Each structure stands twice: as structure tokens, then as C-alpha cells.
Coordinates of C-alpha atoms and ligand atoms in Angstrom, one line a residue:
X1 CA 0.0 0.0 0.0
X2 CA 2.7 2.5 1.0
X3 CA 4.6 1.7 -2.2
X4 CA 1.7 1.8 -4.6
X5 CA 1.1 5.4 -3.4
X6 CA 4.5 6.5 -4.5
X7 CA 4.1 6.0 -8.3
X8 CA 1.3 5.7 -10.9
X9 CA 0.5 2.0 -11.7
X10 CA 0.8 2.6 -15.5
X11 CA 2.5 5.0 -17.7
X12 CA 0.7 8.4 -17.7
X13 CA -0.8 9.5 -20.9
X14 CA -1.9 13.1 -21.3
X15 CA -5.5 13.3 -22.5
X16 CA -4.6 16.6 -24.2
X17 CA -1.9 14.8 -26.2
X18 CA -4.4 12.1 -27.2
X19 CA -7.0 14.7 -28.2
X20 CA -4.5 16.7 -30.3
X21 CA -3.3 13.6 -32.1
X22 CA -6.6 13.7 -33.9
X23 CA -7.7 10.2 -33.1
X24 CA -11.3 9.4 -34.0
X25 CA -11.7 6.3 -31.6
X26 CA -10.9 6.8 -28.0
X27 CA -8.6 4.1 -26.3
X28 CA -10.6 1.4 -24.5
X29 CA -9.3 2.5 -21.1
X30 CA -11.4 5.6 -21.3
X31 CA -14.6 3.8 -22.3
X32 CA -17.0 3.7 -19.4
X33 CA -19.3 0.8 -18.7
X34 CA -22.7 1.5 -20.2
X35 CA -24.4 2.3 -16.9
X36 CA -21.8 5.2 -16.3
X37 CA -22.0 6.7 -19.7
X38 CA -23.8 10.0 -20.2
X39 CA -27.2 9.6 -21.9
X40 CA -26.6 10.2 -25.6
X41 CA -28.3 13.2 -27.1
X42 CA -31.7 12.1 -28.5
X43 CA -31.4 10.7 -32.0
X44 CA -33.0 12.7 -34.7
X45 CA -36.2 10.8 -35.7
X46 CA -38.3 10.9 -38.8
X47 CA -41.5 9.7 -36.9
X48 CA -44.2 12.4 -36.6
X49 CA -44.5 13.9 -33.2
X50 CA -46.9 12.1 -30.9
X51 CA -50.3 13.7 -30.9
X52 CA -50.8 16.1 -28.1
X53 CA -53.8 14.3 -26.8
X54 CA -51.7 11.3 -26.0
X55 CA -48.6 12.9 -24.4
X56 CA -45.8 10.5 -23.9
X57 CA -44.2 10.1 -20.5
X58 CA -41.2 12.3 -20.4
X59 CA -38.1 10.1 -20.0
X60 CA -35.5 11.4 -17.5
X61 CA -32.7 12.8 -19.6
X62 CA -29.2 14.0 -18.7
X63 CA -29.8 16.7 -21.3
X64 CA -32.0 18.6 -18.9
X65 CA -30.3 21.9 -18.2
X66 CA -30.9 22.9 -14.6
X67 CA -31.2 26.3 -13.0
X68 CA -29.7 25.4 -9.6
X69 CA -30.6 28.0 -7.0
X70 CA -28.8 31.3 -7.4
X71 CA -28.1 33.0 -4.1
X72 CA -27.3 36.7 -3.9
X73 CA -24.7 37.4 -1.3
X74 CA -24.8 41.1 -1.8
X75 CA -27.2 41.5 1.1
X76 CA -24.8 39.8 3.5
X77 CA -21.9 42.0 2.5
X78 CA -24.0 45.2 2.9
X79 CA -23.9 46.5 6.4
X80 CA -27.6 46.4 6.9
X81 CA -28.3 43.4 4.8
X82 CA -31.1 40.9 5.2
X83 CA -29.1 38.0 6.7
X84 CA -32.1 35.8 7.4
X85 CA -33.1 35.9 3.7
X86 CA -29.8 34.7 2.5
X87 CA -29.5 32.1 5.3
X88 CA -32.9 30.6 4.4
X89 CA -32.0 30.5 0.7
X90 CA -28.7 28.7 1.4
X91 CA -30.5 26.3 3.7
X92 CA -33.1 25.4 1.1
X93 CA -30.4 25.0 -1.7
X94 CA -28.4 22.8 0.5
X95 CA -31.4 20.6 1.5
X96 CA -32.8 20.4 -2.0
X97 CA -29.8 20.4 -4.3
X98 CA -26.5 20.3 -2.3
X99 CA -25.4 22.8 -5.0
X100 CA -26.0 26.5 -5.6
X101 CA -24.5 29.4 -7.4
X102 CA -23.5 32.6 -5.7
X103 CA -23.5 36.1 -7.1
X104 CA -22.3 39.4 -5.7
X105 CA -19.8 37.3 -3.8
X106 CA -17.1 39.9 -3.4
X107 CA -14.6 38.3 -5.8
X108 CA -13.8 40.7 -8.7
X109 CA -14.8 39.3 -12.1
X110 CA -11.5 40.5 -13.6
X111 CA -9.6 38.3 -11.1
X112 CA -11.8 35.3 -11.9
X113 CA -11.1 35.8 -15.6
X114 CA -7.4 36.4 -15.0
X115 CA -7.2 33.1 -13.1
X116 CA -9.0 31.1 -15.7
X117 CA -6.9 32.6 -18.5
X118 CA -3.7 32.0 -16.6
X119 CA -4.5 28.2 -16.4
X120 CA -5.7 28.2 -20.0
X121 CA -2.3 29.6 -20.8
X122 CA -0.5 26.8 -18.9
X123 CA -2.4 24.0 -20.7
X124 CA -1.4 25.6 -23.9
X125 CA 2.3 25.4 -23.1
X126 CA 4.5 22.8 -24.9
X127 CA 4.1 19.2 -23.6
X128 CA 7.7 19.0 -22.5
X129 CA 7.3 22.1 -20.4
X130 CA 4.2 20.9 -18.7
X131 CA 5.8 17.5 -18.1
X132 CA 8.3 19.2 -15.8
X133 CA 5.5 19.4 -13.2
X134 CA 4.3 15.8 -13.7
X135 CA 2.7 14.7 -10.4
X136 CA 2.8 11.5 -8.3
X137 CA 0.2 10.0 -6.1
X138 CA 2.2 10.8 -3.1
X139 CA 1.0 14.3 -2.9
X140 CA -0.9 14.8 -6.1
X141 CA 0.7 18.3 -6.5
X142 CA 1.4 19.3 -10.0
X143 CA 0.3 18.2 -13.5
X144 CA -1.9 15.1 -13.4
X145 CA -4.0 12.9 -15.6
X146 CA -5.6 10.4 -13.2
X147 CA -7.1 10.0 -9.8
X148 CA -6.4 6.9 -7.8
X149 CA -3.8 4.2 -8.3
X150 CA -5.9 1.2 -9.1
X151 CA -4.2 -0.8 -11.9
X152 CA -6.3 -1.2 -15.0
X153 CA -8.9 1.5 -13.8
X154 CA -11.1 3.1 -16.4
X155 CA -9.7 6.6 -16.8
X156 CA -11.3 10.0 -17.1
X157 CA -11.1 12.3 -20.3
X158 CA -9.2 15.2 -18.5
X159 CA -5.9 16.5 -17.2
X160 CA -5.5 18.7 -14.2
X161 CA -3.1 20.8 -12.2
X162 CA -3.3 20.4 -8.3
X163 CA -1.8 22.8 -5.7
X164 CA -2.0 23.4 -2.0
X165 CA -2.9 27.0 -1.2
X166 CA -3.4 27.0 2.5
X167 CA -2.6 26.9 5.4
X168 CA 0.7 28.6 4.9
X169 CA 2.6 25.6 6.4
X170 CA 1.1 23.2 3.8
X171 CA 1.5 25.5 0.7
X172 CA 3.0 23.9 -2.4
X173 CA 6.6 24.8 -2.6
X174 CA 7.8 27.0 -5.5
X175 CA 8.9 24.1 -7.7
X176 CA 5.3 22.9 -8.1
X177 CA 4.1 26.2 -9.5
X178 CA 4.1 26.8 -13.3
X179 CA 6.8 29.3 -14.3
X180 CA 4.7 30.2 -17.3
X181 CA 2.4 32.0 -17.8
X182 CA 4.5 34.3 -15.7
X183 CA 1.5 35.6 -13.8
X184 CA 0.1 32.2 -13.0
X185 CA 1.4 31.9 -9.4
X186 CA 0.6 35.5 -8.4
X187 CA -2.9 35.4 -9.9
X188 CA -3.6 32.0 -8.5
X189 CA -2.5 33.1 -5.0
X190 CA -4.6 36.2 -5.1
X191 CA -7.5 34.3 -6.4
X192 CA -7.0 31.7 -3.7
X193 CA -7.0 34.3 -0.9
X194 CA -10.2 35.8 -2.2
X195 CA -12.1 32.6 -2.6
X196 CA -11.0 31.4 0.8
X197 CA -12.5 34.5 2.3
X198 CA -15.7 33.6 0.5
X199 CA -15.5 30.1 1.9
X200 CA -15.2 31.6 5.4
X201 CA -18.3 33.7 4.8
X202 CA -20.2 30.6 3.5
X203 CA -19.0 28.6 6.6
X204 CA -20.7 31.2 8.7
X205 CA -23.9 31.2 6.7
X206 CA -24.0 27.4 6.7
X207 CA -23.4 27.3 10.5
X208 CA -26.3 29.6 11.1
X209 CA -28.6 27.8 8.6
X210 CA -28.0 24.6 10.6
X211 CA -29.0 26.4 13.8
X212 CA -25.4 26.4 15.1
X213 CA -23.4 29.3 16.3
X214 CA -21.9 31.4 13.5
X215 CA -18.3 30.1 14.1
X216 CA -19.2 26.5 14.6
X217 CA -18.2 25.0 11.3
X218 CA -15.0 26.9 11.0
X219 CA -13.9 26.1 14.5
X220 CA -14.8 22.3 14.0
X221 CA -12.8 22.2 10.9
X222 CA -9.7 23.7 12.3
X223 CA -10.2 27.5 12.6
X224 CA -7.6 29.6 10.8
X225 CA -5.7 26.4 9.9
X226 CA -8.4 25.2 7.4
X227 CA -6.9 23.9 4.2
X228 CA -7.5 25.1 0.6
X229 CA -6.4 23.3 -2.5
X230 CA -6.8 24.4 -6.2
X231 CA -7.5 21.9 -9.0
X232 CA -7.4 23.5 -12.5
X233 CA -9.3 21.0 -14.7
X234 CA -8.7 20.8 -18.4
X235 CA -11.1 18.7 -20.4
X236 CA -9.9 18.5 -24.1
X237 CA -12.3 17.9 -27.0
X238 CA -13.3 14.2 -27.3
X239 CA -14.2 12.4 -30.5
X240 CA -16.6 10.1 -28.7
X241 CA -18.1 12.0 -25.8
X242 CA -21.0 9.6 -25.3
X243 CA -18.6 6.9 -24.2
X244 CA -16.7 8.6 -21.5
X245 CA -16.7 11.2 -18.8
X246 CA -14.3 14.1 -18.1
X247 CA -14.6 13.3 -14.4
X248 CA -16.4 10.3 -13.0
X249 CA -19.2 10.6 -10.5
X250 CA -18.0 11.7 -7.1
X251 CA -18.8 13.8 -4.2
X252 CA -16.1 16.2 -3.0
X253 CA -14.4 14.8 0.2
X254 CA -13.7 18.2 1.9
X255 CA -16.0 20.8 3.4
X256 CA -17.0 23.1 0.6
X257 CA -16.1 23.4 -3.2
X258 CA -16.2 26.7 -5.1
X259 CA -16.1 26.1 -8.7
X260 CA -15.4 28.6 -11.5
X261 CA -16.9 27.1 -14.6
X262 CA -17.0 28.2 -18.2
X263 CA -20.3 30.0 -19.0
X264 CA -20.1 29.0 -22.6
X265 CA -19.0 25.4 -22.5
X266 CA -21.3 23.3 -20.2
X267 CA -20.1 20.1 -18.7
X268 CA -20.9 19.8 -15.0
X269 CA -23.8 17.5 -14.2
X270 CA -25.4 17.1 -10.8
X271 CA -27.3 14.0 -9.7
X272 CA -30.8 14.4 -8.4
X273 CA -31.1 11.3 -6.2
X274 CA -34.9 11.7 -5.9
X275 CA -35.5 11.7 -9.7
X276 CA -32.5 9.4 -10.2
X277 CA -31.2 11.5 -13.1
X278 CA -28.4 13.9 -14.0
X279 CA -29.0 17.4 -14.9
X280 CA -26.5 19.8 -16.6
X281 CA -25.7 23.0 -14.8
X282 CA -25.9 26.3 -16.7
X283 CA -23.4 28.6 -15.0
X284 CA -24.5 32.1 -14.5
X285 CA -22.0 34.8 -15.6
X286 CA -19.5 35.9 -12.9
X287 CA -21.0 33.5 -10.5
X288 CA -19.4 30.6 -8.5
X289 CA -20.9 27.2 -8.2
X290 CA -20.7 26.0 -4.6
X291 CA -21.4 22.6 -3.3
X292 CA -21.1 21.0 0.1
X293 CA -18.6 18.2 0.6
X294 CA -18.6 15.1 2.7
X295 CA -17.2 16.7 5.8
X296 CA -20.3 18.9 5.9
X297 CA -22.5 15.9 5.5
X298 CA -20.6 14.2 8.5
X299 CA -20.7 17.3 10.7
X300 CA -24.3 18.1 10.0
X301 CA -25.2 14.3 10.6
X302 CA -26.6 14.2 7.2
X303 CA -28.9 17.3 7.4
X304 CA -27.0 18.6 4.4
X305 CA -25.7 15.9 2.0
X306 CA -22.8 16.1 -0.3
X307 CA -24.2 15.5 -3.9
X308 CA -22.7 13.4 -6.5
X309 CA -21.6 15.2 -9.6
X310 CA -19.6 14.4 -12.8
X311 CA -18.3 16.1 -15.9
X312 CA -19.4 15.3 -19.5
X313 CA -17.1 16.3 -22.4
X314 CA -17.9 17.2 -26.0
X315 CA -16.5 17.0 -29.5
X316 CA -16.5 20.7 -30.3
X317 CA -14.9 22.7 -27.4
X318 CA -12.3 22.2 -24.7
X319 CA -13.4 23.2 -21.3
X320 CA -11.6 24.6 -18.3
X321 CA -12.7 24.9 -14.7
X322 CA -11.1 25.9 -11.5
X323 CA -12.2 24.0 -8.3
X324 CA -11.1 25.5 -5.0
X325 CA -11.6 22.9 -2.2
X326 CA -11.9 24.3 1.3
X327 CA -10.9 21.4 3.6
X328 CA -10.7 20.8 7.3
X329 CA -7.2 20.9 8.8
X330 CA -5.8 17.4 8.3
X331 CA -5.4 16.1 11.8
X332 CA -8.6 17.5 13.4
X333 CA -11.1 14.7 14.4
X334 CA -14.4 15.4 12.8
X335 CA -17.7 14.0 14.0
X336 CA -21.4 14.9 13.8
X337 CA -22.1 18.1 15.9
X338 CA -23.6 16.9 19.2
X339 CA -26.3 19.8 18.9
X340 CA -27.6 18.3 15.7
X341 CA -27.5 14.8 16.9
X342 CA -29.4 15.8 20.1
X343 CA -31.9 18.1 18.3
X344 CA -33.0 15.5 15.9
X345 CA -32.8 12.7 18.4
X346 CA -30.9 10.7 15.8
X347 CA -27.9 8.7 16.5
X348 CA -24.5 10.1 15.3
X349 CA -24.4 8.5 11.8
X350 CA -20.7 8.8 11.2
X351 CA -17.6 7.7 13.1
X352 CA -15.0 10.3 14.2
X353 CA -12.2 10.7 11.6
X354 CA -9.6 13.1 10.6
X355 CA -9.6 14.5 7.1
X356 CA -6.1 13.1 6.4
X357 CA -7.5 9.6 7.1
X358 CA -10.6 10.3 5.1
X359 CA -8.9 11.5 1.9
X360 CA -6.7 8.4 1.6
X361 CA -9.7 6.6 0.1
X362 CA -10.1 8.9 -2.9
X363 CA -6.3 9.1 -3.4
X364 CA -6.1 5.4 -3.6
X365 CA -9.3 4.5 -5.4
X366 CA -10.3 7.5 -7.3
X367 CA -13.7 8.8 -7.9
X368 CA -16.3 6.3 -6.7
X369 CA -19.6 8.1 -6.4
X370 CA -20.6 8.3 -2.7
X371 CA -19.3 4.8 -1.9
X372 CA -16.9 6.1 0.9
X373 CA -19.3 8.1 2.9
X374 CA -22.1 5.5 2.4
X375 CA -19.8 2.8 3.7
X376 CA -19.2 4.8 6.9
X377 CA -22.8 5.4 7.6
X378 CA -24.1 3.5 10.7
X379 CA -20.7 3.4 12.2
X380 CA -21.3 6.4 14.4
X381 CA -21.5 6.6 18.2
X382 CA -24.8 5.2 19.5
X383 CA -26.9 8.0 21.1
X384 CA -26.6 6.6 24.5
X385 CA -22.8 7.0 24.5
X386 CA -22.9 10.8 23.5
Ligands
OGA401 C1 -14.0 18.7 -9.2 C2 -15.2 18.9 -10.0 C3 -16.3 19.9 -11.9 C4 -16.0 20.6 -13.1 O1 -13.0 19.1 -9.6 O2 -14.1 18.1 -8.1 O3 -16.3 18.3 -9.6 O4 -16.9 21.1 -13.8 N1 -15.2 19.5 -11.1 O5 -14.8 20.6 -13.6
NI402 NI1 -16.0 17.6 -7.6

């Protein structure tokens, strides 16, 4: 186990290089089993439309474009803002979707664009230059093309760059940062600081929305020592987008994810458990997409659930996204908040675990839907022992 986490189990192939080689059939290691493939776009049909008097049952389709809730944080940032309205909107979004978009979030649109363009610039650098930052499963920092070290795993159609931004002690050392584009490090650091500030605000809103004191989540996750990592995702064009995924279904292991996604090239899909289908997110201009991670599900004792999501690719356009993961400090034991356990007279559903222990699973096995957190369910402390 220790050894297999040192190196990738197979030679790493850059998806970008494959895509740019102009192949028309993707290698079999990217072909997902049929149950995991995105639903193909409906085939054009010559049959006349069904008469209106006999409407056909609408099939669930992953082509549905969702307007996930949009929360305006402007009120919160204004001195006399309507805090309760925002809190209620966030609570409803977390309960109903696990995902929402935020506008008027305080991060300058120019900084958002600069960060995205810096990373686009990196992925456009020559292959040999990017290769200097090739990552290993030991820390994942740098230029990568797979998640998990399972030999023979089905791979995703995407490359990424992964960095630690915070806390200061855990920050990726200078050798991991791209030298080109020359502003990449400065812009990413400034972007990171601003988005972390947004995460701190969202932590307060989430705490209040759960009926906890404002500082509860931040404190439980390690206070000023919370972690932040950045993953710049690059999804090249794909000649057979119906057979693969840019990123397999997963929930995010940390506390909160703030995603900057391309408004023009859609790709993120969110699973609606109740309807058992996938919907495609249409990002709002200058907004961030926010989702709660597994640690919020654990701490809230499943009042808020981390939601599965995945990325589909397409034949026409490459896609770039920046995911900032706001994580608990690695060595803080995390367990369901006693207040929530008692209030709902539910047993604590999850055992106490540090984030360092928790994230080993995904680093070893890759994206596996919600398998990890589901497996932990029911291993919590019986109520009588709280
Ligand atoms: C992620 C993620 C979605 C996207 O990086 O964890 O879910 O649209 N990304 O790239
Ligand atoms: Ni994710």
C-alpha cells in the first residue's frame, strides 16, 4: 500500500496529447461501462411527433439543463443586509440540491477571468514544459491525468493541475508552481485568498442555517488552519463524448467546493437522487458554483448531503474549470455536531475521523460516487454514548 502510493501504476498518458493527435476512436481505457455513460443526445427521428392528446411520458434525460438555485450574497456583504433571507436561501439550496450558485460574492470578475486565462495559458504550453510538473500519487501536487492508483482502472477524459494554497505551512513549494504563464502563481494566490475569504463567509452562513453558532463549522474544521487546494481542470475535446466522462461521478471529500466554470461550455452535471437522473448545470455569468462536501455531511449528521456530480465532455470545445476545495485541517477529528444529533434525536451517523484519514480513500481508489461516505454510515456513536 505505501509503495503503490509512490508512483502511478501505469505510464501516464496526457489526455490533451491524445485529443490533439486527432484520433477518432478513444482508447478502451477511457470507455466507461454503459451504466456510467452520459445519456446520448436524443437521436433525430423521422417519426411524426406524438399527438398532443396522448402525451408520452417524459423520459429522464441527462440533457436537462438545470437552473440550480442562485443566491445573492450582496445582502450579506452590505452592512444592513437581510441576513435571514440569505441564510434561508442557502439552507433550502443545501437541502434540495446540495449545490447552488453565488452572485455578488465579493470576488472581482477580472480576477476570476485572469485566473482562468492563466490556467488556459498553462495548458497551452508545450508538452515537455508541462511535463516538468508531472505529479505523483504521493501528494498529487502538479500536473496530473488520473485520480487513484488502481491498476487497470477506467480513466477520465481530462488533465488537471493540483496545488495546496493554505494553510501557509502546507502550501505547495515554488517548484510545483508553473513558471509560465509568468503571472500564474501571483494570480492563483490572489484568487485563492479571495475565494478562501468567500469560503469563510459561507461557513458562517452554513453554520447559522444549521442552527449552530456562527463560528461552529470553521472552528470544528480547524479555525484559521483550514486547508485550501486548487485543481485547475482541463477537459480536451473528445471524438466520442458519449462513451466517456471528463470526471467520473463523485462527491467532494472536503468541506466546501467553489467552482469557477465556463459559461459557454457546459459540462458539470449534478445527480438528483430523488429523480434518479443527471442534470446539466448552466453557470451564471460571474457566479461561482458552490457545493457541500462530505465533511459537511458528516458534521451536520446528514442534514446537508454532499451531492454526486460528474463532468461530460464534448466534441467541439475544450473546457476549463477551477475548483477550490476548502478542507478541514488534516489532523482535526471530525464527527457529527452533538447539537444536531441531540436536536434530531438521531444517533450520530458517522464515526469520528480526521480529514487526512478520510482523503486516503479517494487518493487510492479515485472517484467512486458516494461509496466512501455511504460505507461509513451507521458506524457512528450510539446515542446513549454521546
Ligand atoms: C471537481 C469537480 C467539476 C468541473 O474538480 O471536483 O467536480 O466542472 N469539477 O470541472
Ligand atoms: Ni467535484
